[in-house]
PDB file of C-alpha atoms in Angstrom:
ATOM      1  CA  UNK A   1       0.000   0.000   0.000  1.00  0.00           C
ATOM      2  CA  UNK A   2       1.658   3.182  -0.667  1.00  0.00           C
ATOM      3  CA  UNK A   3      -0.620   5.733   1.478  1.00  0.00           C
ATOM      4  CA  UNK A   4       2.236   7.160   2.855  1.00  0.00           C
ATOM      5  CA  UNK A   5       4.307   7.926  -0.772  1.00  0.00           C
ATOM      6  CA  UNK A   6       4.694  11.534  -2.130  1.00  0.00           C
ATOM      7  CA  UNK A   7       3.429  12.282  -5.609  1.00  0.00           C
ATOM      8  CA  UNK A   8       6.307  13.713  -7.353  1.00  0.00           C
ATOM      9  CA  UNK A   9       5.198  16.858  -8.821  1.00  0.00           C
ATOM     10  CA  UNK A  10       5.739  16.482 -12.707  1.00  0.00           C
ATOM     11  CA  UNK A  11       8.251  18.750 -14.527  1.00  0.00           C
ATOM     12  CA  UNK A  12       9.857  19.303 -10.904  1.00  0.00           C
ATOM     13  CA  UNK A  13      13.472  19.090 -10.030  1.00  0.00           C
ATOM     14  CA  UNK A  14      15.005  16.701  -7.540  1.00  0.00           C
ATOM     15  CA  UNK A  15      15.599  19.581  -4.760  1.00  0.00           C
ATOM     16  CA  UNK A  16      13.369  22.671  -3.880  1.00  0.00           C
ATOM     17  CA  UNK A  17      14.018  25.470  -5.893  1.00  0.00           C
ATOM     18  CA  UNK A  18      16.862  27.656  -5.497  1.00  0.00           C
ATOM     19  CA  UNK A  19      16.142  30.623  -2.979  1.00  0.00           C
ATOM     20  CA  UNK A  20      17.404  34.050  -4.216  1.00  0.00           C
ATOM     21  CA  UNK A  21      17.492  35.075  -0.368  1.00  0.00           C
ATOM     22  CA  UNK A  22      19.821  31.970   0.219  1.00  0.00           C
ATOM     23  CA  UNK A  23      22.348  32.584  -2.671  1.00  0.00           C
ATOM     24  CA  UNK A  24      22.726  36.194  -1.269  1.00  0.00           C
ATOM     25  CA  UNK A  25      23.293  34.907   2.205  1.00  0.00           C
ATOM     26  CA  UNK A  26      26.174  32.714   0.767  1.00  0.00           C
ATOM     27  CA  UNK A  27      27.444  35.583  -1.677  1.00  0.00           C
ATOM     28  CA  UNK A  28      28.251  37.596   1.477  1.00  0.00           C
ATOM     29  CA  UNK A  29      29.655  35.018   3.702  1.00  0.00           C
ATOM     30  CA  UNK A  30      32.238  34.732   0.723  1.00  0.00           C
ATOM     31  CA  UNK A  31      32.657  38.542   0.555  1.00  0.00           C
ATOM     32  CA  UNK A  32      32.667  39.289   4.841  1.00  0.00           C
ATOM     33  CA  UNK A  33      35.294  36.066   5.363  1.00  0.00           C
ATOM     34  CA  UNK A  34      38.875  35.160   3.660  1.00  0.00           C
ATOM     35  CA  UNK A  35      39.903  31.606   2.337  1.00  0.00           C
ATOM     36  CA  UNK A  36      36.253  30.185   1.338  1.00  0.00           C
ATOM     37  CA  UNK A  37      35.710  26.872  -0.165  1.00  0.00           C
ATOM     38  CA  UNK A  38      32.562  25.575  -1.146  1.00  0.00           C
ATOM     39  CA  UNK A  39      31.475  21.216  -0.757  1.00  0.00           C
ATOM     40  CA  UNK A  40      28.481  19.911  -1.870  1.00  0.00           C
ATOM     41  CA  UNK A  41      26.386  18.007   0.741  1.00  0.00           C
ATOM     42  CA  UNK A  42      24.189  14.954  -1.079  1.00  0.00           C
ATOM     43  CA  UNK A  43      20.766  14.497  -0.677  1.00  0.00           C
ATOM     44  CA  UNK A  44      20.001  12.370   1.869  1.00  0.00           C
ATOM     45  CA  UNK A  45      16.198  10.827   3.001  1.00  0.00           C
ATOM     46  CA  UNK A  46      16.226  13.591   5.517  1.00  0.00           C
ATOM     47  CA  UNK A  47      17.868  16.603   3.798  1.00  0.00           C
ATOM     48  CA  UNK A  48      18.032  18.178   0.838  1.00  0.00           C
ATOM     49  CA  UNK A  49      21.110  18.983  -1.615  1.00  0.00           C
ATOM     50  CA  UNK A  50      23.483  21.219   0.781  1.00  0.00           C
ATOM     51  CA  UNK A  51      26.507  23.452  -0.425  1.00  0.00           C
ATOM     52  CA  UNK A  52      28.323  24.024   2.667  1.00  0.00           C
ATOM     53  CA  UNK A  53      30.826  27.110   2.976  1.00  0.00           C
ATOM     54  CA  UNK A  54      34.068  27.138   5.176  1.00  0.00           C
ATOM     55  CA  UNK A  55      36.314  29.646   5.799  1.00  0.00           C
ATOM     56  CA  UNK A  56      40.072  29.910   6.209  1.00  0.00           C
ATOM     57  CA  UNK A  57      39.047  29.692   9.999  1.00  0.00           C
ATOM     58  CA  UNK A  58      37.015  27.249  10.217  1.00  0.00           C
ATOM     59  CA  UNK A  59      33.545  29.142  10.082  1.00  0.00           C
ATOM     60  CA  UNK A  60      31.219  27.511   8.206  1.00  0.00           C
ATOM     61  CA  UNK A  61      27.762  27.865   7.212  1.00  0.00           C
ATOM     62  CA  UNK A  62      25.083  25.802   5.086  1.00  0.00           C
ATOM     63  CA  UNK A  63      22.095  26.385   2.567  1.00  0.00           C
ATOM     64  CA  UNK A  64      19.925  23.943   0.999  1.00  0.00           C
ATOM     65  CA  UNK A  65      20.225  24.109  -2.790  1.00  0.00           C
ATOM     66  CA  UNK A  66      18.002  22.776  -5.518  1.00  0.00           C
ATOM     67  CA  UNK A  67      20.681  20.555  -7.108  1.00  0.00           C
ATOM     68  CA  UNK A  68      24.739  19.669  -7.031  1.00  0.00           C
ATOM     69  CA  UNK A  69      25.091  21.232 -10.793  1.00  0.00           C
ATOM     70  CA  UNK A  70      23.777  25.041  -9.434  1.00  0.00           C
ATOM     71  CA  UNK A  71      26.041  24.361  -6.562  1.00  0.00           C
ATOM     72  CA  UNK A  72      28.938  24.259  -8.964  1.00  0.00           C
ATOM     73  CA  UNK A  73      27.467  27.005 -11.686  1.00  0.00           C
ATOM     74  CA  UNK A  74      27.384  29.410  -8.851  1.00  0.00           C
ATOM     75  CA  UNK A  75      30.923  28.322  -6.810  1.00  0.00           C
ATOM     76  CA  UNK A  76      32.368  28.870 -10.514  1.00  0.00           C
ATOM     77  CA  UNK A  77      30.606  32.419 -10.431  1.00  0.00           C
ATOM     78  CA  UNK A  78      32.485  33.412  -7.630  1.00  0.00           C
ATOM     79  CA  UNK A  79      35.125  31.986  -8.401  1.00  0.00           C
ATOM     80  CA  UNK A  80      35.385  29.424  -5.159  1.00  0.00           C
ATOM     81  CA  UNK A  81      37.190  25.854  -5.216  1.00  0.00           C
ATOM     82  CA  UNK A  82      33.893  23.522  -4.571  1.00  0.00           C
ATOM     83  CA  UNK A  83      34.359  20.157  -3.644  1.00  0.00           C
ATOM     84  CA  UNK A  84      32.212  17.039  -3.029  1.00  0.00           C
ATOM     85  CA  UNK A  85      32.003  16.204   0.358  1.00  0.00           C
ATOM     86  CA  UNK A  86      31.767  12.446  -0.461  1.00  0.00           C
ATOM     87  CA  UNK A  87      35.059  12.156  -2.215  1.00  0.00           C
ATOM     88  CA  UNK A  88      37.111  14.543   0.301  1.00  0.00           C
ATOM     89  CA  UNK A  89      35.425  14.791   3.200  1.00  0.00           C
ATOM     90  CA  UNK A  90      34.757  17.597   5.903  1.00  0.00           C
ATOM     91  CA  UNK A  91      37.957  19.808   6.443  1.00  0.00           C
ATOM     92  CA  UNK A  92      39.751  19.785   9.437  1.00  0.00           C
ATOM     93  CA  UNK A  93      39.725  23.391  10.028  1.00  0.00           C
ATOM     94  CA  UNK A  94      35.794  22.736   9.936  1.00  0.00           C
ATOM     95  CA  UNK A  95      36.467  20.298  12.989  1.00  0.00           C
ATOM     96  CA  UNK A  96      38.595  22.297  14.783  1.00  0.00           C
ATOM     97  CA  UNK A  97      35.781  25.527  14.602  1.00  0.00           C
ATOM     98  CA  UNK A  98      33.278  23.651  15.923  1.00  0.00           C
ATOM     99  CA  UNK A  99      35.669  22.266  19.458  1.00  0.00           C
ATOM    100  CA  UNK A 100      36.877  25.569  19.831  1.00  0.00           C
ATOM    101  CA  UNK A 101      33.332  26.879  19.786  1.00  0.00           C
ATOM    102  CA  UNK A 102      31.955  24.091  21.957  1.00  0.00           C
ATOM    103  CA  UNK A 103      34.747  25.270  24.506  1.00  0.00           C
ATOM    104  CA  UNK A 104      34.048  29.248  24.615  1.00  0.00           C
ATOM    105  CA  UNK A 105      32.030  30.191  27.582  1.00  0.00           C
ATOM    106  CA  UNK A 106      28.544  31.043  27.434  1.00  0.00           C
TER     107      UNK A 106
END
């Protein structure tokens, strides 16, 4: 029985689409921070397509996006190194942010 199954929609894309309000966010984490890189998250059954930002710090931040090939269209725009987070994993520095942070005092 498939009661609980989504329709898909037809003519839709895989992800929801992309959020102008979102790409801005991004656009000015790149502009405000130094040594960005861009990694693409995969869809998984809970979330959608990611593209996760870090910075030379450690910083990061995250935005759903509607599919991996935008993700890469828009890094390329900006000119940002974008990797896939399968194939390279998270970066250390990324690792290393969120410790320090866990540490600071409240």
């Amino acid at each position: 029985m498939a009661w609980f199954r989504r329709r898909k929609e037809a003519g839709r894309a895989a992800g929801r689409p992309v959020q102008r309000a979102d790409l801005e966010y991004l656009a000015e984490f790149v502009r405000s921070r130094r040594g960005v890189e861009a990694f693409i998250e995969p869809r998984t059954t809970v979330t959608e397509t990611t593209v996760l930002l870090v910075a030379h710090d450690g910083e990061w931040t995250r935005r759903r996006i509607e599919s991996p090939e935008i993700a890469r269209r828009w890094a390329h725009q900006l000119s940002l190194p974008i990797y896939d987070v399968k194939l390279m994993g998270y970066p250390q520095r990324m690792r290393d942010y969120n410790e320090r942070q866990k540490r600071r005092p409240v």
